[in-house]
DNA sequence: ATGGTTGATGAAACCGGTTACATGTGTCAA
DNA sequence: TTGACACATGTAACCGGTTTCATCAACCAT
């Protein structure tokens, strides 16, 4: 043993002692180097290096009151739509010197609260949740801790939290309109859980209220590739004369496409297929998937900026509505 | 204004004063309630509620020396293989009352270091990185901070960090063997970047060294669906008589399948197709994708447990080798 | 009655940074 | 020569928890 290598970690006072300066000076070297003379700065940095000094995040946090990280709660990582969103959110937060912690809720409100509590418990300065359906305990937590919190993936100016997202009803309707305008009337809808996922709920509800919505046939399936496969199976059992299948997510649409191919049903010649999301892969399927592009990258950017100014300047964010956009590719056509 | 609602946040001393007890007692109510009498516990909890007390994570961290969260660095979230892994890692860490922070590196070593630095800076107690190729600065950081760190997705007992993962060379070879045993000899390989991704590098290298490996034709493409599409295009230009395409990832294989379908090339009748990973969707494509299953869920569990005991009991984890498994589905067959 | 335990609680030190304020030195204008 | 002022640095309080050790009352066996 060298007799000094395995000592306990050096702290700022050790560095100060080694450099022959005060703790304040060491602190300054880290936080406002320009306020320290060249000579002492060198001395201090030398001491830091030889003592292998690493500042304690907790100690800094306790005196500044800032931890510089925020938490995001999403239903799952197992859907490329969240990957896109989170990746932008993270990079944009980074520009504000903020880090992101992601927690998954499986779409279960109780799990969401639990995860939110953990996030706050380890020091998250703010929370970003998905959608507007949450357990009451989440609001209590946010309220009690006075935690800045916002909701994404939807738009609702009346919601308790600022929302940043798109109009899910409009997205669903623009998809339906596309199919209708092509001449489809026997349309089947495959969608994920609506109870716990208000984004899906809003989309389905919009279709139901639509004039002529009564003719639509709805099938609830898990929000996965497999769910999309099963959905097609049920569509074909329930209504074999369906000319178009509208999936409320690209993941399910991808599964649906697989199943249609497996059954030898030509897309779009025999059945037209649509999704909503516009995943990176959706442009490359064969045929290319017609879908509604959701501006999740932009959502990440806007959310990051809004949150940052909330934390820095206490400015409560305004709700933001981002436009979705119909993307017509090759999976839809006129009915046979 | 009520005159008290908007006051600054209550701390433990405020609670103690309100409850007429000492700070130690309040602390005990939170951490070892059984050591406090029923009566005082009630009193303290009442004071906590009426003052809307929320303990400060930073303050706790500074005295316990624990932040209870660890960081994981992955190349991207945009690949379902990581979603699977991270989801298990997170849930298993949760069982040890540890939280997970995920950062993405885009597969760039410099970005990785930067992100790692940020993670440590905000208090991560340990790091989990992917693979064995890293910037020297990462090791310095780990070394200097004495940060427990391990590497996943590969197995190398000789590596500086404990590794928990699978044998990438074996995975690639078992795929190749499957194709060879079916009678394929004109095989094209589509793979992602090998320079920055050692997992891919190891797989490709294993194929190159294989007796008869010289007959293989390799194509480097981005690790994405689109990359898979492009790969097929290049395969068909370079070697139209190819009877089997082996992709080093299921993402690329999925793209390849799309492109083959688009070109009207029957799988597996005209060309056999294989991937490596076994994504959730791979079982449902049409035809089902033959691939090599990588035990990423188990990897998440093992990594979480190992890291936890490292942190709790200072036991340096042993490297762990997890078995991959060939999954034969319908995208491979004898050459025409 | 007495010494030894056990159980509940409090006082104060401690963790490792940041920062308000004080101090000391040198420069420059009046 | 002196006062104003900028600049570099030090002192010590402070942030909000945890934890050690001391204290004191109640209980029990001898």
Short mmCIF file of N, CA and C (backbone and C1' of nucleotides) in Angstrom, two decimals, chain A residues 12-13 27 31 62-63, chain C residues 16-21:
data_model
loop_
_atom_site.label_atom_id
_atom_site.label_comp_id
_atom_site.label_asym_id
_atom_site.label_seq_id
_atom_site.Cartn_x
_atom_site.Cartn_y
_atom_site.Cartn_z
N UNK A 12 -13.37 19.35 -0.40
CA UNK A 12 -12.91 20.68 -0.74
C UNK A 12 -11.95 21.26 0.31
N UNK A 13 -12.17 20.91 1.55
CA UNK A 13 -11.28 21.43 2.60
C UNK A 13 -9.88 20.82 2.51
N UNK A 27 -13.62 26.80 -4.09
CA UNK A 27 -14.96 26.84 -4.67
C UNK A 27 -14.99 27.78 -5.87
N UNK A 31 -16.26 27.42 -9.79
CA UNK A 31 -17.48 28.08 -10.27
C UNK A 31 -17.29 29.43 -10.95
N UNK A 62 -27.29 20.80 -2.07
CA UNK A 62 -27.89 21.27 -0.84
C UNK A 62 -27.71 22.78 -0.67
N UNK A 63 -26.61 23.29 -1.15
CA UNK A 63 -26.45 24.73 -0.95
C UNK A 63 -27.03 25.57 -2.08
P DG C 16 -17.37 14.52 3.49
"O5'" DG C 16 -17.69 15.70 2.48
"C5'" DG C 16 -18.64 15.50 1.45
"C4'" DG C 16 -18.98 16.82 0.81
"C3'" DG C 16 -17.76 17.66 0.43
"O3'" DG C 16 -18.02 18.28 -0.81
"C1'" DG C 16 -19.19 18.92 1.75
P DG C 17 -16.80 18.69 -1.75
"O5'" DG C 17 -17.54 19.57 -2.85
"C5'" DG C 17 -17.60 20.96 -2.77
"C4'" DG C 17 -19.02 21.43 -2.57
"C3'" DG C 17 -19.23 22.92 -2.81
"O3'" DG C 17 -19.72 23.11 -4.12
"C1'" DG C 17 -20.19 22.23 -0.72
P DT C 18 -19.53 24.55 -4.79
"O5'" DT C 18 -20.46 25.51 -3.92
"C5'" DT C 18 -21.88 25.38 -4.02
"C4'" DT C 18 -22.53 26.54 -3.28
"C3'" DT C 18 -22.18 27.93 -3.82
"O3'" DT C 18 -23.39 28.67 -3.82
"C1'" DT C 18 -21.69 27.81 -1.50
P DT C 19 -23.46 30.05 -4.64
"O5'" DT C 19 -23.31 31.11 -3.46
"C5'" DT C 19 -24.17 31.01 -2.33
"C4'" DT C 19 -23.77 32.05 -1.30
"C3'" DT C 19 -23.25 33.36 -1.90
"O3'" DT C 19 -23.69 34.42 -1.07
"C1'" DT C 19 -21.67 32.51 -0.42
P DA C 20 -24.25 35.73 -1.79
"O5'" DA C 20 -24.51 36.66 -0.51
"C5'" DA C 20 -25.17 36.11 0.62
"C4'" DA C 20 -24.61 36.71 1.90
"C3'" DA C 20 -24.28 38.20 1.81
"O3'" DA C 20 -24.58 38.81 3.06
"C1'" DA C 20 -22.31 36.98 2.29
P DC C 21 -24.44 40.40 3.17
"O5'" DC C 21 -23.06 40.53 3.94
"C5'" DC C 21 -22.81 39.69 5.08
"C4'" DC C 21 -21.35 39.81 5.48
"C3'" DC C 21 -20.78 41.23 5.40
"O3'" DC C 21 -20.22 41.55 6.67
"C1'" DC C 21 -19.33 39.70 4.36
#
